[in-house]
């Protein structure tokens, strides 16, 4: 884990264990989606993954995740982030409100001395630093700790949120939900962020008293602080100032706004810390996970997704998408190219309109050009394939040239077969290589050849089907013999 995000909780008067409980069982009706809200992606990762990562930074005893809607998918998203053993899943069978959701974890938690940090799966940007401060205040409250501490925030437009009602002395009294609020209560602009610290025993004792007597007919977790207050327990308020950080995502409008925040943050970091030039940040889309080297230039309308890495002094031209791509130094990717799960080594050029996918690999100094597709294929050092070509399941050696319109016919309708093209080969334009097939080093295929049989080294083949036309090595052998002879002669006459 990133050291900077690790927050040890020292100097608190209580030694109670910290546990985290994340609410993630709801569908998120306001998203108008078949997909559970916490699975919608922000910065390339599900919302729930953001909350999980922040929770682990607090180094809690356990992380409980309440699941319900699309439980299996939500659990998988959590496991992807935290590992298979990283969280304990509790199922809320019917979604009867946030209070009912927490109640699902009663068996696991009611009889513990835990301090329980309750988070919502739909509040993705809250920082570990803020949460650590909240827990600190909760535990230090009046020297003995509070039963509950609420994170609140003042909003210009508090519509939709639960409002904080304070008494005449300014102390917390209760929370009223938007749908249950009177006209006067709706004017209040201090809201409940849905982030709380509870002493577990007090929480579950009060939860027993929560009734679904409200506009939504739900069990509200938000009734608990009021119940505790009425019982004479200490409820403290942690009034936060950064509204953005603690606001939730309820609609796709908010999702898009958050995406924009994360995107701008990522771009700024790349420009300031990594020395990357972005021609137009307003139209550049880069995953927060991507790493890009200094003096690389990114043109507008480029999408860089997943764990892509790009070296130094590269140029990535407009309309290009890189997904989980590994790009070396001094690489030019020309306009409208797509590189997915593939690797491009130093000093290569790609595109325009090239497509590399499924573990395609370009070695140092190689080039692919217009309308060339590479799938599960390797292009050796300094080899070129510049025009209108499909290389599928192919291994191409060094300094080989693949002529325009070459196709590796890798699929016989049932199975995929491999093509091997060795070093220093010249594949003529419009050659069909019917796999499985090997073209030996130094060989040449004529334009329009349909190669159905292996071609030995240093051989010219042509025709349909391709036949051997000429051995190319004889000349070479003669030249070699000549060179050897000259060398031997010069050795003899070499002065001492
Ligand atoms: C909640 C709060 C509101 C607060 C707001 C802050 C309640 C009643 N209201 O409202 O005071 O201002 O958050 O963002 O708590 N969930 C379940 N099971 C359920 C219902 C919800 O697990 O039965 C989960 C959802 O998946 C979500 C979280 O609880 O992650 C919050 O639920 P949501 O419906 O978004 O609550 P809000 O209406 O936003
Ligand atoms: Ca919400």
mmCIF file of C-alpha atoms in Angstrom, residues 152-424:
data_model
loop_
_atom_site.group_PDB
_atom_site.id
_atom_site.type_symbol
_atom_site.label_atom_id
_atom_site.label_comp_id
_atom_site.label_asym_id
_atom_site.label_seq_id
_atom_site.Cartn_x
_atom_site.Cartn_y
_atom_site.Cartn_z
ATOM 1 C CA UNK A 152 -21.519 16.899 8.401
ATOM 2 C CA UNK A 153 -21.057 19.585 5.807
ATOM 3 C CA UNK A 154 -22.745 22.847 4.890
ATOM 4 C CA UNK A 155 -24.085 23.003 1.360
ATOM 5 C CA UNK A 156 -25.456 25.888 -0.630
ATOM 6 C CA UNK A 157 -27.981 23.500 -2.079
ATOM 7 C CA UNK A 158 -28.724 20.753 0.477
ATOM 8 C CA UNK A 159 -31.544 19.214 -1.580
ATOM 9 C CA UNK A 160 -31.765 15.435 -1.242
ATOM 10 C CA UNK A 161 -29.625 15.072 1.862
ATOM 11 C CA UNK A 162 -30.574 14.411 5.477
ATOM 12 C CA UNK A 163 -30.549 17.711 7.430
ATOM 13 C CA UNK A 164 -28.874 18.180 10.803
ATOM 14 C CA UNK A 165 -31.170 19.608 13.472
ATOM 15 C CA UNK A 166 -29.336 21.309 16.320
ATOM 16 C CA UNK A 167 -30.851 22.493 19.603
ATOM 17 C CA UNK A 168 -30.867 26.074 20.845
ATOM 18 C CA UNK A 169 -27.344 25.632 22.205
ATOM 19 C CA UNK A 170 -26.106 24.367 18.883
ATOM 20 C CA UNK A 171 -25.768 20.763 20.000
ATOM 21 C CA UNK A 172 -26.828 17.892 17.809
ATOM 22 C CA UNK A 173 -30.431 16.827 18.204
ATOM 23 C CA UNK A 174 -31.446 14.625 15.296
ATOM 24 C CA UNK A 175 -31.318 14.067 11.538
ATOM 25 C CA UNK A 176 -34.339 14.577 9.329
ATOM 26 C CA UNK A 177 -34.405 13.099 5.838
ATOM 27 C CA UNK A 178 -35.321 15.295 2.861
ATOM 28 C CA UNK A 179 -38.583 13.460 2.279
ATOM 29 C CA UNK A 180 -39.664 13.846 5.913
ATOM 30 C CA UNK A 181 -38.491 17.418 6.397
ATOM 31 C CA UNK A 182 -40.836 20.341 7.006
ATOM 32 C CA UNK A 183 -40.488 23.473 4.875
ATOM 33 C CA UNK A 184 -38.481 25.115 7.666
ATOM 34 C CA UNK A 185 -36.213 22.076 8.085
ATOM 35 C CA UNK A 186 -35.582 22.036 4.355
ATOM 36 C CA UNK A 187 -34.034 25.498 4.732
ATOM 37 C CA UNK A 188 -31.283 24.090 6.960
ATOM 38 C CA UNK A 189 -28.077 23.697 5.014
ATOM 39 C CA UNK A 190 -25.998 21.497 7.296
ATOM 40 C CA UNK A 191 -26.312 17.960 6.002
ATOM 41 C CA UNK A 192 -25.457 14.394 6.977
ATOM 42 C CA UNK A 193 -22.670 13.077 4.744
ATOM 43 C CA UNK A 194 -23.555 9.467 5.584
ATOM 44 C CA UNK A 195 -20.151 8.906 7.233
ATOM 45 C CA UNK A 196 -20.305 7.994 10.911
ATOM 46 C CA UNK A 197 -18.336 6.614 13.823
ATOM 47 C CA UNK A 198 -20.260 4.509 16.317
ATOM 48 C CA UNK A 199 -19.426 2.533 19.383
ATOM 49 C CA UNK A 200 -20.763 -0.819 18.215
ATOM 50 C CA UNK A 201 -22.737 -1.686 21.352
ATOM 51 C CA UNK A 202 -24.513 1.667 21.450
ATOM 52 C CA UNK A 203 -25.253 1.478 17.733
ATOM 53 C CA UNK A 204 -26.952 -1.912 17.790
ATOM 54 C CA UNK A 205 -28.835 -1.079 21.005
ATOM 55 C CA UNK A 206 -30.296 2.030 19.343
ATOM 56 C CA UNK A 207 -30.946 0.266 16.050
ATOM 57 C CA UNK A 208 -33.450 -1.999 17.858
ATOM 58 C CA UNK A 209 -35.535 1.094 18.421
ATOM 59 C CA UNK A 210 -35.587 2.298 14.829
ATOM 60 C CA UNK A 211 -39.016 2.009 13.203
ATOM 61 C CA UNK A 212 -39.901 2.408 9.529
ATOM 62 C CA UNK A 213 -42.314 5.208 10.312
ATOM 63 C CA UNK A 214 -41.375 7.759 7.701
ATOM 64 C CA UNK A 215 -42.175 8.892 4.192
ATOM 65 C CA UNK A 216 -40.164 6.065 2.622
ATOM 66 C CA UNK A 217 -41.268 3.283 4.996
ATOM 67 C CA UNK A 218 -37.600 2.442 5.585
ATOM 68 C CA UNK A 219 -35.392 1.710 8.567
ATOM 69 C CA UNK A 220 -33.169 4.784 8.642
ATOM 70 C CA UNK A 221 -29.689 4.567 10.069
ATOM 71 C CA UNK A 222 -30.064 8.314 10.406
ATOM 72 C CA UNK A 223 -32.530 7.833 13.284
ATOM 73 C CA UNK A 224 -29.795 6.277 15.420
ATOM 74 C CA UNK A 225 -27.872 9.432 16.387
ATOM 75 C CA UNK A 226 -31.149 11.092 17.513
ATOM 76 C CA UNK A 227 -32.091 8.027 19.577
ATOM 77 C CA UNK A 228 -28.655 7.989 21.222
ATOM 78 C CA UNK A 229 -28.917 11.724 21.951
ATOM 79 C CA UNK A 230 -32.363 11.266 23.506
ATOM 80 C CA UNK A 231 -30.890 8.526 25.714
ATOM 81 C CA UNK A 232 -28.339 11.017 27.004
ATOM 82 C CA UNK A 233 -25.396 9.591 25.068
ATOM 83 C CA UNK A 234 -22.727 11.849 23.612
ATOM 84 C CA UNK A 235 -23.210 12.504 19.915
ATOM 85 C CA UNK A 236 -20.515 14.667 18.458
ATOM 86 C CA UNK A 237 -20.385 16.465 15.127
ATOM 87 C CA UNK A 238 -17.377 16.624 12.847
ATOM 88 C CA UNK A 239 -18.133 19.582 10.598
ATOM 89 C CA UNK A 240 -16.064 19.201 7.481
ATOM 90 C CA UNK A 241 -15.322 21.970 4.973
ATOM 91 C CA UNK A 242 -14.637 20.175 1.711
ATOM 92 C CA UNK A 243 -18.070 19.390 0.314
ATOM 93 C CA UNK A 244 -16.778 17.717 -2.841
ATOM 94 C CA UNK A 245 -14.774 15.193 -0.897
ATOM 95 C CA UNK A 246 -17.664 13.814 1.103
ATOM 96 C CA UNK A 247 -20.565 14.096 -1.299
ATOM 97 C CA UNK A 248 -22.207 10.989 -2.656
ATOM 98 C CA UNK A 249 -23.073 9.903 -6.158
ATOM 99 C CA UNK A 250 -26.771 9.370 -6.690
ATOM 100 C CA UNK A 251 -27.258 10.195 -10.367
ATOM 101 C CA UNK A 252 -25.323 9.909 -13.601
ATOM 102 C CA UNK A 253 -24.952 13.675 -13.607
ATOM 103 C CA UNK A 254 -22.990 13.448 -10.362
ATOM 104 C CA UNK A 255 -21.032 10.486 -11.684
ATOM 105 C CA UNK A 256 -19.946 12.552 -14.691
ATOM 106 C CA UNK A 257 -19.010 15.488 -12.452
ATOM 107 C CA UNK A 258 -16.867 13.260 -10.259
ATOM 108 C CA UNK A 259 -15.232 11.716 -13.311
ATOM 109 C CA UNK A 260 -14.253 15.166 -14.413
ATOM 110 C CA UNK A 261 -12.769 15.994 -11.009
ATOM 111 C CA UNK A 262 -10.662 12.831 -10.986
ATOM 112 C CA UNK A 263 -9.637 13.338 -14.586
ATOM 113 C CA UNK A 264 -8.449 16.890 -14.032
ATOM 114 C CA UNK A 265 -6.566 15.814 -10.916
ATOM 115 C CA UNK A 266 -4.823 13.040 -12.864
ATOM 116 C CA UNK A 267 -3.884 15.342 -15.745
ATOM 117 C CA UNK A 268 -2.532 18.001 -13.418
ATOM 118 C CA UNK A 269 -0.345 15.463 -11.666
ATOM 119 C CA UNK A 270 1.013 14.207 -14.984
ATOM 120 C CA UNK A 271 1.874 17.715 -16.112
ATOM 121 C CA UNK A 272 3.337 18.932 -12.816
ATOM 122 C CA UNK A 273 5.003 15.833 -11.370
ATOM 123 C CA UNK A 274 5.771 13.728 -14.431
ATOM 124 C CA UNK A 275 6.595 16.407 -17.016
ATOM 125 C CA UNK A 276 4.065 15.272 -19.608
ATOM 126 C CA UNK A 277 2.838 17.748 -22.241
ATOM 127 C CA UNK A 278 -0.911 17.708 -22.828
ATOM 128 C CA UNK A 279 -1.845 19.777 -25.851
ATOM 129 C CA UNK A 280 -5.448 20.200 -24.657
ATOM 130 C CA UNK A 281 -6.250 18.849 -21.174
ATOM 131 C CA UNK A 282 -9.943 19.572 -21.701
ATOM 132 C CA UNK A 283 -10.023 16.784 -24.280
ATOM 133 C CA UNK A 284 -7.592 14.256 -22.838
ATOM 134 C CA UNK A 285 -8.694 11.154 -20.933
ATOM 135 C CA UNK A 286 -6.110 9.363 -18.843
ATOM 136 C CA UNK A 287 -6.653 6.678 -16.214
ATOM 137 C CA UNK A 288 -5.358 7.563 -12.726
ATOM 138 C CA UNK A 289 -3.419 4.266 -12.822
ATOM 139 C CA UNK A 290 -1.474 5.160 -15.976
ATOM 140 C CA UNK A 291 2.205 6.074 -15.811
ATOM 141 C CA UNK A 292 3.748 8.368 -18.399
ATOM 142 C CA UNK A 293 7.375 9.452 -18.752
ATOM 143 C CA UNK A 294 8.737 12.960 -19.112
ATOM 144 C CA UNK A 295 8.605 14.919 -22.361
ATOM 145 C CA UNK A 296 5.972 12.663 -23.783
ATOM 146 C CA UNK A 297 3.404 14.666 -25.742
ATOM 147 C CA UNK A 298 -0.250 13.708 -25.728
ATOM 148 C CA UNK A 299 -2.513 15.206 -28.389
ATOM 149 C CA UNK A 300 -6.247 15.911 -27.919
ATOM 150 C CA UNK A 301 -8.835 13.139 -27.986
ATOM 151 C CA UNK A 302 -6.491 10.487 -26.700
ATOM 152 C CA UNK A 303 -7.867 7.866 -24.278
ATOM 153 C CA UNK A 304 -5.391 6.108 -22.018
ATOM 154 C CA UNK A 305 -7.036 3.414 -19.926
ATOM 155 C CA UNK A 306 -6.192 0.880 -17.227
ATOM 156 C CA UNK A 307 -2.612 0.193 -16.185
ATOM 157 C CA UNK A 308 -1.036 1.658 -19.300
ATOM 158 C CA UNK A 309 2.598 2.715 -19.071
ATOM 159 C CA UNK A 310 4.268 5.048 -21.574
ATOM 160 C CA UNK A 311 7.976 5.873 -21.577
ATOM 161 C CA UNK A 312 9.762 9.159 -22.172
ATOM 162 C CA UNK A 313 9.723 11.341 -25.273
ATOM 163 C CA UNK A 314 6.824 9.619 -26.949
ATOM 164 C CA UNK A 315 4.221 11.248 -29.132
ATOM 165 C CA UNK A 316 0.657 9.996 -28.911
ATOM 166 C CA UNK A 317 -1.482 11.480 -31.657
ATOM 167 C CA UNK A 318 -5.195 12.268 -31.707
ATOM 168 C CA UNK A 319 -7.939 9.689 -31.648
ATOM 169 C CA UNK A 320 -5.770 6.961 -30.173
ATOM 170 C CA UNK A 321 -6.869 4.545 -27.430
ATOM 171 C CA UNK A 322 -4.333 2.744 -25.266
ATOM 172 C CA UNK A 323 -5.752 0.158 -22.846
ATOM 173 C CA UNK A 324 -3.358 -1.737 -20.576
ATOM 174 C CA UNK A 325 -0.628 -0.973 -23.103
ATOM 175 C CA UNK A 326 3.099 -0.944 -22.384
ATOM 176 C CA UNK A 327 4.832 1.646 -24.526
ATOM 177 C CA UNK A 328 8.606 2.167 -24.402
ATOM 178 C CA UNK A 329 10.648 5.343 -24.910
ATOM 179 C CA UNK A 330 10.651 7.492 -28.031
ATOM 180 C CA UNK A 331 7.627 5.799 -29.563
ATOM 181 C CA UNK A 332 5.305 7.586 -31.979
ATOM 182 C CA UNK A 333 1.720 6.421 -32.080
ATOM 183 C CA UNK A 334 0.089 8.182 -35.012
ATOM 184 C CA UNK A 335 -3.576 9.146 -35.180
ATOM 185 C CA UNK A 336 -6.476 6.794 -34.552
ATOM 186 C CA UNK A 337 -4.582 3.758 -33.393
ATOM 187 C CA UNK A 338 -5.858 1.238 -30.825
ATOM 188 C CA UNK A 339 -3.448 -0.694 -28.607
ATOM 189 C CA UNK A 340 -4.989 -3.117 -26.085
ATOM 190 C CA UNK A 341 -3.114 -5.494 -23.747
ATOM 191 C CA UNK A 342 -0.042 -5.176 -25.947
ATOM 192 C CA UNK A 343 3.548 -3.992 -25.886
ATOM 193 C CA UNK A 344 5.515 -1.551 -28.028
ATOM 194 C CA UNK A 345 9.271 -1.312 -27.380
ATOM 195 C CA UNK A 346 11.572 1.699 -27.688
ATOM 196 C CA UNK A 347 11.872 3.658 -30.949
ATOM 197 C CA UNK A 348 8.868 2.091 -32.652
ATOM 198 C CA UNK A 349 6.221 3.820 -34.733
ATOM 199 C CA UNK A 350 2.593 2.751 -34.841
ATOM 200 C CA UNK A 351 -0.212 3.884 -37.125
ATOM 201 C CA UNK A 352 -2.032 5.849 -38.269
ATOM 202 C CA UNK A 353 -5.035 3.520 -37.982
ATOM 203 C CA UNK A 354 -3.183 0.540 -36.521
ATOM 204 C CA UNK A 355 -4.688 -2.010 -34.140
ATOM 205 C CA UNK A 356 -2.620 -4.059 -31.698
ATOM 206 C CA UNK A 357 -4.438 -6.454 -29.399
ATOM 207 C CA UNK A 358 -4.217 -9.635 -27.307
ATOM 208 C CA UNK A 359 -0.584 -9.537 -26.406
ATOM 209 C CA UNK A 360 0.806 -8.178 -29.648
ATOM 210 C CA UNK A 361 4.447 -7.228 -29.243
ATOM 211 C CA UNK A 362 6.569 -4.867 -31.301
ATOM 212 C CA UNK A 363 10.278 -5.104 -30.650
ATOM 213 C CA UNK A 364 12.803 -2.286 -30.662
ATOM 214 C CA UNK A 365 12.762 -0.058 -33.733
ATOM 215 C CA UNK A 366 9.962 -1.874 -35.529
ATOM 216 C CA UNK A 367 7.071 -0.147 -37.309
ATOM 217 C CA UNK A 368 3.486 -0.845 -38.257
ATOM 218 C CA UNK A 369 1.527 1.547 -40.412
ATOM 219 C CA UNK A 370 -1.845 2.245 -41.956
ATOM 220 C CA UNK A 371 -4.599 -0.303 -41.350
ATOM 221 C CA UNK A 372 -2.349 -2.959 -39.911
ATOM 222 C CA UNK A 373 -3.788 -5.296 -37.280
ATOM 223 C CA UNK A 374 -1.622 -7.404 -35.011
ATOM 224 C CA UNK A 375 -3.142 -10.059 -32.756
ATOM 225 C CA UNK A 376 -1.111 -12.384 -30.503
ATOM 226 C CA UNK A 377 1.840 -11.645 -32.735
ATOM 227 C CA UNK A 378 5.406 -10.508 -32.396
ATOM 228 C CA UNK A 379 7.214 -8.199 -34.797
ATOM 229 C CA UNK A 380 11.005 -8.449 -34.431
ATOM 230 C CA UNK A 381 13.608 -5.672 -34.190
ATOM 231 C CA UNK A 382 13.626 -3.221 -37.098
ATOM 232 C CA UNK A 383 10.941 -5.145 -38.979
ATOM 233 C CA UNK A 384 8.222 -3.284 -40.816
ATOM 234 C CA UNK A 385 4.627 -3.832 -41.787
ATOM 235 C CA UNK A 386 3.408 -0.552 -43.158
ATOM 236 C CA UNK A 387 0.135 -1.073 -45.037
ATOM 237 C CA UNK A 388 -3.165 -2.982 -44.945
ATOM 238 C CA UNK A 389 -2.041 -6.142 -43.205
ATOM 239 C CA UNK A 390 -3.292 -8.751 -40.731
ATOM 240 C CA UNK A 391 -0.742 -10.484 -38.534
ATOM 241 C CA UNK A 392 -2.530 -13.029 -36.319
ATOM 242 C CA UNK A 393 -0.715 -15.707 -34.278
ATOM 243 C CA UNK A 394 2.433 -14.725 -36.129
ATOM 244 C CA UNK A 395 6.068 -14.481 -35.119
ATOM 245 C CA UNK A 396 8.123 -12.195 -37.321
ATOM 246 C CA UNK A 397 11.908 -12.044 -37.005
ATOM 247 C CA UNK A 398 14.312 -9.101 -37.343
ATOM 248 C CA UNK A 399 14.725 -6.721 -40.303
ATOM 249 C CA UNK A 400 11.886 -8.368 -42.159
ATOM 250 C CA UNK A 401 9.574 -6.390 -44.418
ATOM 251 C CA UNK A 402 5.920 -7.304 -44.717
ATOM 252 C CA UNK A 403 4.503 -5.950 -47.990
ATOM 253 C CA UNK A 404 1.199 -4.150 -48.355
ATOM 254 C CA UNK A 405 -1.923 -6.281 -48.136
ATOM 255 C CA UNK A 406 -0.267 -9.313 -46.511
ATOM 256 C CA UNK A 407 -2.610 -11.615 -44.582
ATOM 257 C CA UNK A 408 -1.758 -14.418 -42.219
ATOM 258 C CA UNK A 409 -4.653 -16.803 -42.858
ATOM 259 C CA UNK A 410 -4.592 -18.099 -39.294
ATOM 260 C CA UNK A 411 -8.103 -19.509 -38.983
ATOM 261 C CA UNK A 412 -9.335 -22.595 -40.837
ATOM 262 C CA UNK A 413 -12.892 -22.209 -39.592
ATOM 263 C CA UNK A 414 -12.198 -24.361 -36.554
ATOM 264 C CA UNK A 415 -8.723 -23.724 -35.199
ATOM 265 C CA UNK A 416 -6.133 -20.964 -35.141
ATOM 266 C CA UNK A 417 -2.690 -21.730 -36.557
ATOM 267 C CA UNK A 418 0.692 -20.066 -36.260
ATOM 268 C CA UNK A 419 2.768 -18.323 -38.923
ATOM 269 C CA UNK A 420 6.512 -17.935 -38.519
ATOM 270 C CA UNK A 421 8.414 -15.452 -40.670
ATOM 271 C CA UNK A 422 12.113 -15.455 -39.902
ATOM 272 C CA UNK A 423 14.806 -12.742 -40.168
ATOM 273 C CA UNK A 424 15.537 -10.659 -43.280
#
